[in-house]
């Protein structure tokens, strides 16, 4: 009996077989009789029973509230909703696979950043005729649009902006929120003077969240994308990154900070400003031992380059889209109900502190009495815009490419001009794919 | 473990003759040499202990951090800078875990799927490994290499293919889909492990069995399999752990009812806005217990099985 090791010829043969296998597997995948694609999301559009897919259906903080909405609908309409869920970080890839495979039907909860990528698959229904009935705000309605069509009914509409700790600001003698970049920088220097390890601005400096640089680039005048031309690499983007680097070197922002670190620092009273979504108030204050922190948290419009400019913020929120086919009509009614029914959205706000997307919802006493939410909506969400890169399926790679270059600047491995030029080229290449 | 250098007779004599200030040159040399030996021994002991402590910390610190976080309150978990020794200790994360029926369901699913994967992998790999080891036939080498090459497929590629195939056969969201998909990546290594073990079993033994009238079937089951048992257990354990830890196949091919622990834990504790670190750590600690226990009971087989076939 012989047990020969792998010879060179054997290894080559093995690689050959491997390559063939990979090709074969691809062919097999492509040729597999995917019930999916043929019956693709087909079925009775009038069916009262449908699926509702949402990442929140798994999360302890969100699950009970959504289950309550589902239960109420099932009882009232005598229908059956199958709750489907995937973890947030896996959601888009799982949904894309299953939507393509015909497994997903009914209503689908989408982050507004994913809407374009999913809509491009051609499986979502146009909800233009329904959206007009909802009384949504203009900003909210726009968050559900792609390529001029209304693919999503806005559920919650907010933005990612700056949050300040008013107690720390007061302690540093800052009695007015900074409105320009210059004032902001002065305020950060005052805050640094407090000592005690205070990070004046817990800005993102880790790749994972360095996409927060985009609104700052826009603040400095960079459009990011002008038509089909990527403008990262222009003077404005270089100025923005040079300024960010200046804050870093002056220790006004700290190294190695992502959203989780920023929240931890802020909750310990060791950061005066940080970037977060509107829901950050609840999440961050819950981590804090200081039970008065929530009251000290204030939304701050992002400082502008010169007085009179429009403050920049990234739109943030969720929409409900409808998959063409089985249960389409009932799922549409459900989505409209969940996003516009006054009682339902007011209760959902009370339980989750997520801002409603309708004018009536925002005016509801339960919402209106929450000054943080109303101020946020007025000061930040009002001028927030979506990222021009959301329309590309490669959005995540685009954000990562830019983030890596910005980080290279922060750690001194690259000059802002070179890094932004490189980032611009990489983004252009990604868009062309 | 310490080592001592044997002393020469002159050194010993020197030692015996040491007294007061009357030291001969040879006595001084002997003493110096002993001191040097003691110093060397001490130095090597310090070096060894330093290595043990450093490697121990490297290996155990994550486990300690897991335990400390599992026993902490959310507020102290997010303390900045983090404390090495937590002060606010609580068992509430463990009690919450016991009350979560869905997690228990994930645990049961994991047990079922990983166990069947292990058994299936070992059974099939035993026959394949035996065939590759003891029989000669056309295409044997190509088949062996194909089995190994299948390990080179990117998991994502396999996943999409398996998804399409299972979908067309109506197997999505079933234990069968999970077991078959896990087996695709556990089988190749199991086959090669067991082939190596069968290679070490002398052909003479099989010939003797044949002369005594044993069929090939009987020879495999009554003679070869008991001899290869440690290797089979090692292969089974390997397959069990791979099945137990898989995330991506389980999250894609199974729904909430059939999902296993890794995606279950991620879904439950890692959310859009925050991660429930203390609960996640408590759950991770509890769910790693079955694997640790299995390793403790089977480690002697594991070591034997892994190294079997390495020396002929």
XYZ file of C-alpha atoms in Angstrom, chain A:
433
model
C 0.000 0.000 0.000
C 1.338 3.345 -0.845
C 0.429 6.671 0.387
C 2.229 9.021 -1.816
C 2.506 12.655 -0.905
C 1.259 15.136 -3.403
C 3.671 15.375 -6.295
C 4.061 18.432 -8.468
C 1.982 16.768 -11.122
C -0.595 15.857 -8.482
C -0.720 19.388 -7.201
C -1.219 20.743 -10.716
C -3.946 18.208 -11.305
C -5.563 19.222 -8.055
C -5.519 22.909 -8.965
C -6.940 22.003 -12.356
C -9.733 20.065 -10.768
C -10.290 22.897 -8.330
C -10.564 25.428 -11.124
C -12.909 23.164 -13.042
C -14.912 22.628 -9.912
C -15.266 26.333 -9.304
C -16.378 26.834 -12.882
C -18.688 23.847 -12.626
C -20.180 25.049 -9.398
C -20.857 28.404 -10.999
C -22.526 26.745 -13.956
C -24.490 24.491 -11.632
C -25.605 27.496 -9.655
C -26.599 29.307 -12.779
C -28.403 26.313 -14.252
C -30.059 25.103 -11.102
C -33.764 25.036 -11.649
C -34.384 27.902 -9.346
C -37.939 27.720 -8.493
C -37.188 31.076 -7.536
C -36.546 32.810 -10.638
C -39.286 31.187 -12.610
C -41.963 31.494 -10.009
C -40.211 34.614 -8.958
C -42.204 36.212 -6.299
C -45.195 35.054 -8.231
C -48.433 33.930 -6.676
C -51.728 35.466 -5.756
C -51.314 39.216 -5.421
C -54.669 39.348 -3.632
C -53.643 36.884 -0.940
C -54.196 38.193 2.568
C -51.224 36.257 3.850
C -47.730 37.541 3.223
C -44.242 37.809 4.689
C -42.795 40.749 6.536
C -38.996 40.806 6.492
C -37.177 43.061 8.930
C -33.870 42.898 10.783
C -35.622 44.515 13.758
C -37.776 41.418 14.252
C -34.830 39.774 15.978
C -33.647 42.626 18.126
C -34.792 42.618 21.712
C -35.340 46.374 21.757
C -37.509 46.422 18.653
C -39.157 43.016 18.421
C -42.077 43.474 20.855
C -43.190 46.747 19.263
C -43.192 45.351 15.735
C -44.836 42.109 16.794
C -47.593 44.181 18.366
C -48.226 45.974 15.051
C -48.245 42.650 13.188
C -50.569 41.007 15.687
C -53.048 43.890 15.543
C -53.085 43.737 11.746
C -53.565 39.969 11.676
C -56.504 40.199 14.060
C -58.143 43.056 12.230
C -57.642 41.740 8.708
C -57.896 38.017 9.535
C -54.629 37.470 7.722
C -51.386 35.718 8.526
C -48.044 37.479 8.403
C -44.896 35.340 8.433
C -42.130 37.235 10.231
C -38.721 36.785 8.588
C -35.478 38.199 9.898
C -31.729 38.305 9.318
C -29.044 40.029 11.391
C -28.558 43.673 10.413
C -25.001 43.239 9.161
C -26.021 40.300 6.949
C -29.372 41.702 5.951
C -28.638 43.168 2.544
C -26.708 40.155 1.237
C -29.296 37.690 2.569
C -32.168 39.728 1.203
C -30.535 40.083 -2.202
C -29.960 36.336 -2.404
C -33.451 35.440 -1.281
C -35.215 38.079 -3.296
C -33.345 36.893 -6.367
C -34.232 33.317 -5.450
C -37.933 34.109 -5.117
C -38.034 33.264 -1.417
C -38.982 36.755 -0.317
C -42.506 38.026 -0.747
C -44.707 40.663 0.835
C -43.323 43.623 2.733
C -39.620 44.269 3.257
C -38.072 46.676 5.737
C -35.104 48.475 4.154
C -32.489 50.889 5.371
C -32.748 53.872 3.008
C -29.110 53.359 2.080
C -30.005 49.958 0.581
C -33.118 50.960 -1.341
C -31.367 51.676 -4.643
C -29.435 48.410 -4.634
C -32.604 46.395 -3.981
C -34.768 48.412 -6.374
C -32.284 47.718 -9.174
C -33.204 44.038 -8.947
C -36.551 44.861 -10.516
C -38.602 42.954 -7.946
C -40.104 45.881 -6.042
C -43.516 47.379 -6.732
C -43.898 51.068 -7.588
C -45.852 52.590 -4.714
C -46.306 56.003 -6.297
C -50.096 55.783 -6.300
C -50.185 54.762 -2.632
C -47.580 57.141 -1.228
C -49.753 60.192 -1.939
C -52.313 58.939 0.574
C -49.853 58.824 3.442
C -49.276 62.461 4.340
C -45.511 61.923 4.457
C -43.097 64.823 4.749
C -41.163 65.696 1.606
C -37.838 64.617 3.087
C -39.347 61.288 4.102
C -40.982 60.700 0.753
C -37.703 61.374 -1.040
C -35.930 58.816 1.122
C -38.119 56.107 -0.446
C -37.472 57.134 -4.046
C -35.052 55.686 -6.541
C -34.751 56.705 -10.158
C -37.862 58.843 -9.874
C -40.058 55.994 -8.608
C -41.475 55.537 -5.121
C -40.213 52.103 -4.070
C -40.466 52.567 -0.335
C -43.038 53.949 2.071
C -41.050 55.842 4.711
C -41.396 54.343 8.178
C -38.943 56.395 10.189
C -37.052 59.374 8.883
C -34.134 60.931 10.671
C -30.535 61.786 10.038
C -27.019 61.355 11.330
C -25.814 64.540 12.919
C -23.879 65.992 15.813
C -24.903 65.478 19.426
C -23.492 67.712 22.163
C -23.185 67.316 25.926
C -24.509 70.690 27.118
C -23.100 70.136 30.612
C -19.564 69.900 29.280
C -20.100 72.862 26.988
C -21.299 74.933 29.935
C -18.338 73.800 32.012
C -15.999 75.007 29.274
C -17.774 78.350 29.190
C -19.431 77.766 25.807
C -22.904 79.235 26.017
C -23.779 79.175 22.310
C -23.680 76.264 19.902
C -20.931 76.787 17.294
C -22.337 77.443 13.838
C -19.221 77.757 11.699
C -16.219 75.474 11.361
C -14.054 78.173 12.889
C -16.331 78.564 15.915
C -16.484 74.800 16.217
C -12.711 74.522 16.277
C -12.491 77.273 18.913
C -15.066 75.437 21.014
C -13.096 72.212 20.736
C -9.973 73.985 21.984
C -11.911 75.389 24.948
C -13.192 71.904 25.729
C -9.695 70.452 25.507
C -8.715 72.953 28.173
C -11.014 71.143 30.604
C -8.423 68.373 30.869
C -9.354 65.138 32.611
C -8.987 63.129 29.423
C -11.910 64.842 27.702
C -12.011 64.200 23.956
C -13.641 67.380 22.631
C -15.102 65.695 19.546
C -15.364 61.891 19.463
C -15.267 61.875 15.677
C -14.890 58.653 13.752
C -11.262 57.804 13.063
C -11.592 54.048 12.476
C -12.285 52.805 8.981
C -15.590 51.251 10.080
C -17.220 54.657 10.564
C -14.988 57.024 8.645
C -17.806 57.510 6.164
C -18.715 60.299 8.602
C -16.120 62.322 6.685
C -18.532 62.686 3.738
C -20.737 65.381 5.338
C -17.581 67.260 6.320
C -16.350 67.060 2.720
C -19.708 68.440 1.623
C -19.395 71.165 4.254
C -16.141 72.241 2.618
C -17.866 72.313 -0.774
C -17.162 68.894 -2.274
C -20.164 67.456 -4.135
C -18.800 63.883 -3.922
C -20.494 63.036 -7.222
C -21.297 65.567 -9.930
C -23.417 63.824 -12.522
C -21.281 60.811 -13.301
C -18.017 62.437 -12.234
C -16.529 61.601 -8.860
C -15.332 64.851 -7.293
C -13.445 63.332 -4.372
C -9.910 64.583 -4.899
C -10.965 68.177 -5.571
C -9.704 71.078 -3.453
C -12.729 70.995 -1.162
C -12.277 67.343 -0.253
C -8.557 67.910 0.333
C -9.337 70.911 2.566
C -11.814 68.823 4.563
C -9.344 66.016 5.167
C -6.539 68.480 5.934
C -8.799 70.067 8.563
C -9.689 66.638 10.001
C -5.996 65.828 10.235
C -5.401 69.156 12.000
C -8.041 68.257 14.607
C -6.414 64.857 15.018
C -2.907 66.240 15.480
C -4.161 68.834 17.958
C -5.864 66.007 19.870
C -9.261 67.650 19.420
C -10.401 64.328 17.991
C -8.952 60.988 19.109
C -7.363 58.093 17.290
C -9.103 54.701 16.939
C -12.667 55.779 17.553
C -15.730 54.235 15.957
C -19.407 54.740 16.767
C -19.320 52.340 19.713
C -16.222 53.998 21.209
C -17.743 57.426 20.681
C -20.895 56.414 22.511
C -18.834 54.936 25.350
C -16.781 58.131 25.665
C -19.862 60.322 25.509
C -21.749 58.235 28.048
C -18.823 58.565 30.469
C -18.926 62.347 30.095
C -15.551 62.280 28.339
C -16.670 63.575 24.962
C -18.473 66.828 24.264
C -19.547 66.173 20.667
C -20.019 63.038 18.597
C -21.837 61.921 15.442
C -24.835 59.613 15.694
C -28.308 58.938 14.387
C -31.208 60.477 16.262
C -31.694 57.208 18.133
C -28.234 57.718 19.630
C -29.751 59.627 22.509
C -31.527 56.573 23.886
C -28.692 54.152 23.148
C -25.939 56.303 24.618
C -27.778 57.538 27.683
C -28.758 53.949 28.512
C -25.045 53.088 28.775
C -24.358 55.934 31.166
C -24.273 55.883 34.926
C -25.221 59.563 34.812
C -29.001 59.453 34.705
C -29.151 63.160 33.827
C -27.093 62.726 30.655
C -30.167 62.307 28.447
C -31.364 65.777 29.449
C -27.947 67.239 28.662
C -27.865 65.821 25.112
C -28.541 68.365 22.396
C -28.772 68.051 18.612
C -26.355 70.395 16.854
C -26.578 71.335 13.179
C -23.231 70.555 11.565
C -21.151 73.750 11.509
C -20.830 75.360 8.105
C -17.800 76.796 6.346
C -19.226 80.325 6.286
C -22.352 81.809 7.825
C -25.403 81.275 5.658
C -24.294 77.939 4.198
C -26.635 74.961 4.529
C -25.664 72.581 7.352
C -24.820 69.135 6.002
C -26.179 65.893 7.442
C -26.686 62.399 6.166
C -30.262 61.263 5.814
C -30.995 58.158 7.822
C -34.060 55.992 8.249
C -36.080 53.008 7.172
C -38.713 52.370 4.539
C -41.061 49.497 3.810
C -40.910 48.224 0.239
C -43.273 45.754 -1.394
C -42.207 42.771 -3.449
C -44.236 42.210 -6.605
C -46.295 39.043 -6.516
C -47.832 37.026 -3.707
C -49.690 39.085 -1.133
C -48.648 42.338 -2.785
C -51.911 44.204 -2.203
C -52.348 43.231 1.429
C -48.664 43.898 2.138
C -49.045 47.386 0.645
C -52.018 48.090 2.876
C -50.064 46.832 5.852
C -47.087 49.049 5.002
C -49.313 52.071 4.637
C -50.981 51.287 7.959
C -47.699 50.737 9.821
C -46.189 53.976 8.548
C -49.190 56.326 8.710
C -51.841 55.143 11.142
C -51.741 57.901 13.813
C -52.226 55.628 16.815
C -49.783 53.014 15.575
C -46.963 55.433 14.795
C -47.413 57.415 18.001
C -47.192 54.241 20.056
C -44.191 53.065 18.042
C -42.473 56.386 18.748
C -43.146 56.063 22.473
C -41.621 52.589 22.507
C -38.667 53.132 20.179
C -38.036 56.885 19.939
C -37.820 56.632 16.162
C -39.192 59.743 14.466
C -42.327 59.263 12.356
C -42.319 60.122 8.677
C -45.652 61.883 8.388
C -46.552 65.485 9.151
C -49.401 64.329 11.363
C -47.132 61.872 13.141
C -44.596 64.568 13.954
C -47.383 66.820 15.236
C -48.798 64.149 17.533
C -48.567 65.344 21.161
C -46.560 62.253 22.145
C -43.932 63.171 19.566
C -44.177 66.952 19.781
C -43.487 67.031 23.513
C -40.141 65.323 22.950
C -37.990 68.410 22.417
C -34.907 66.424 21.389
C -36.805 64.831 18.495
C -38.533 67.999 17.374
C -35.300 70.004 17.539
C -33.456 67.274 15.663
C -36.088 67.201 12.942
C -36.053 70.989 12.631
C -32.325 71.560 12.892
C -30.758 68.520 11.285
C -33.133 66.307 9.321
C -34.648 69.261 7.503
C -31.480 69.830 5.468
C -30.220 66.236 5.438
C -29.549 64.503 2.144
C -28.882 60.922 1.107
C -25.459 59.873 -0.081
C -25.009 60.087 -3.855
C -23.237 56.728 -3.631
C -26.287 54.848 -2.335
C -27.441 54.360 -5.920
C -24.493 52.025 -6.506
C -24.474 48.412 -5.419
C -20.785 48.966 -4.532
C -21.666 51.618 -1.928
C -19.999 49.707 0.909
C -16.743 49.332 -1.046
C -16.853 53.000 -2.006
C -17.197 54.067 1.617
C -14.407 51.734 2.658
C -12.069 52.948 -0.095
C -12.468 56.567 0.993
C -12.272 55.682 4.685
C -8.971 53.848 4.212
C -7.435 56.836 2.467
C -8.637 59.226 5.162
C -7.206 56.954 7.816
C -3.893 56.872 5.956
C -3.830 60.665 6.244
C -4.681 60.594 9.942
C -1.870 58.181 10.789
C 0.584 60.150 8.655
C 1.066 57.545 5.936
C -0.265 59.759 3.204
C -0.721 63.433 2.331
C -4.313 64.686 2.002
C -3.830 65.575 -1.649
C -2.396 62.181 -2.615
C -4.901 60.281 -0.513
C -7.927 62.065 -1.918
C -6.646 61.678 -5.464
C -6.227 57.977 -4.825
C -9.659 57.744 -3.173
C -11.270 59.516 -6.114
C -9.671 57.121 -8.596
C -10.710 54.077 -6.585
C -14.290 55.298 -6.300
C -14.392 56.036 -10.046
C -13.196 52.500 -10.763
C -15.777 51.015 -8.431
C -18.579 52.974 -10.049
C -17.574 51.785 -13.518
C -17.874 48.113 -12.539
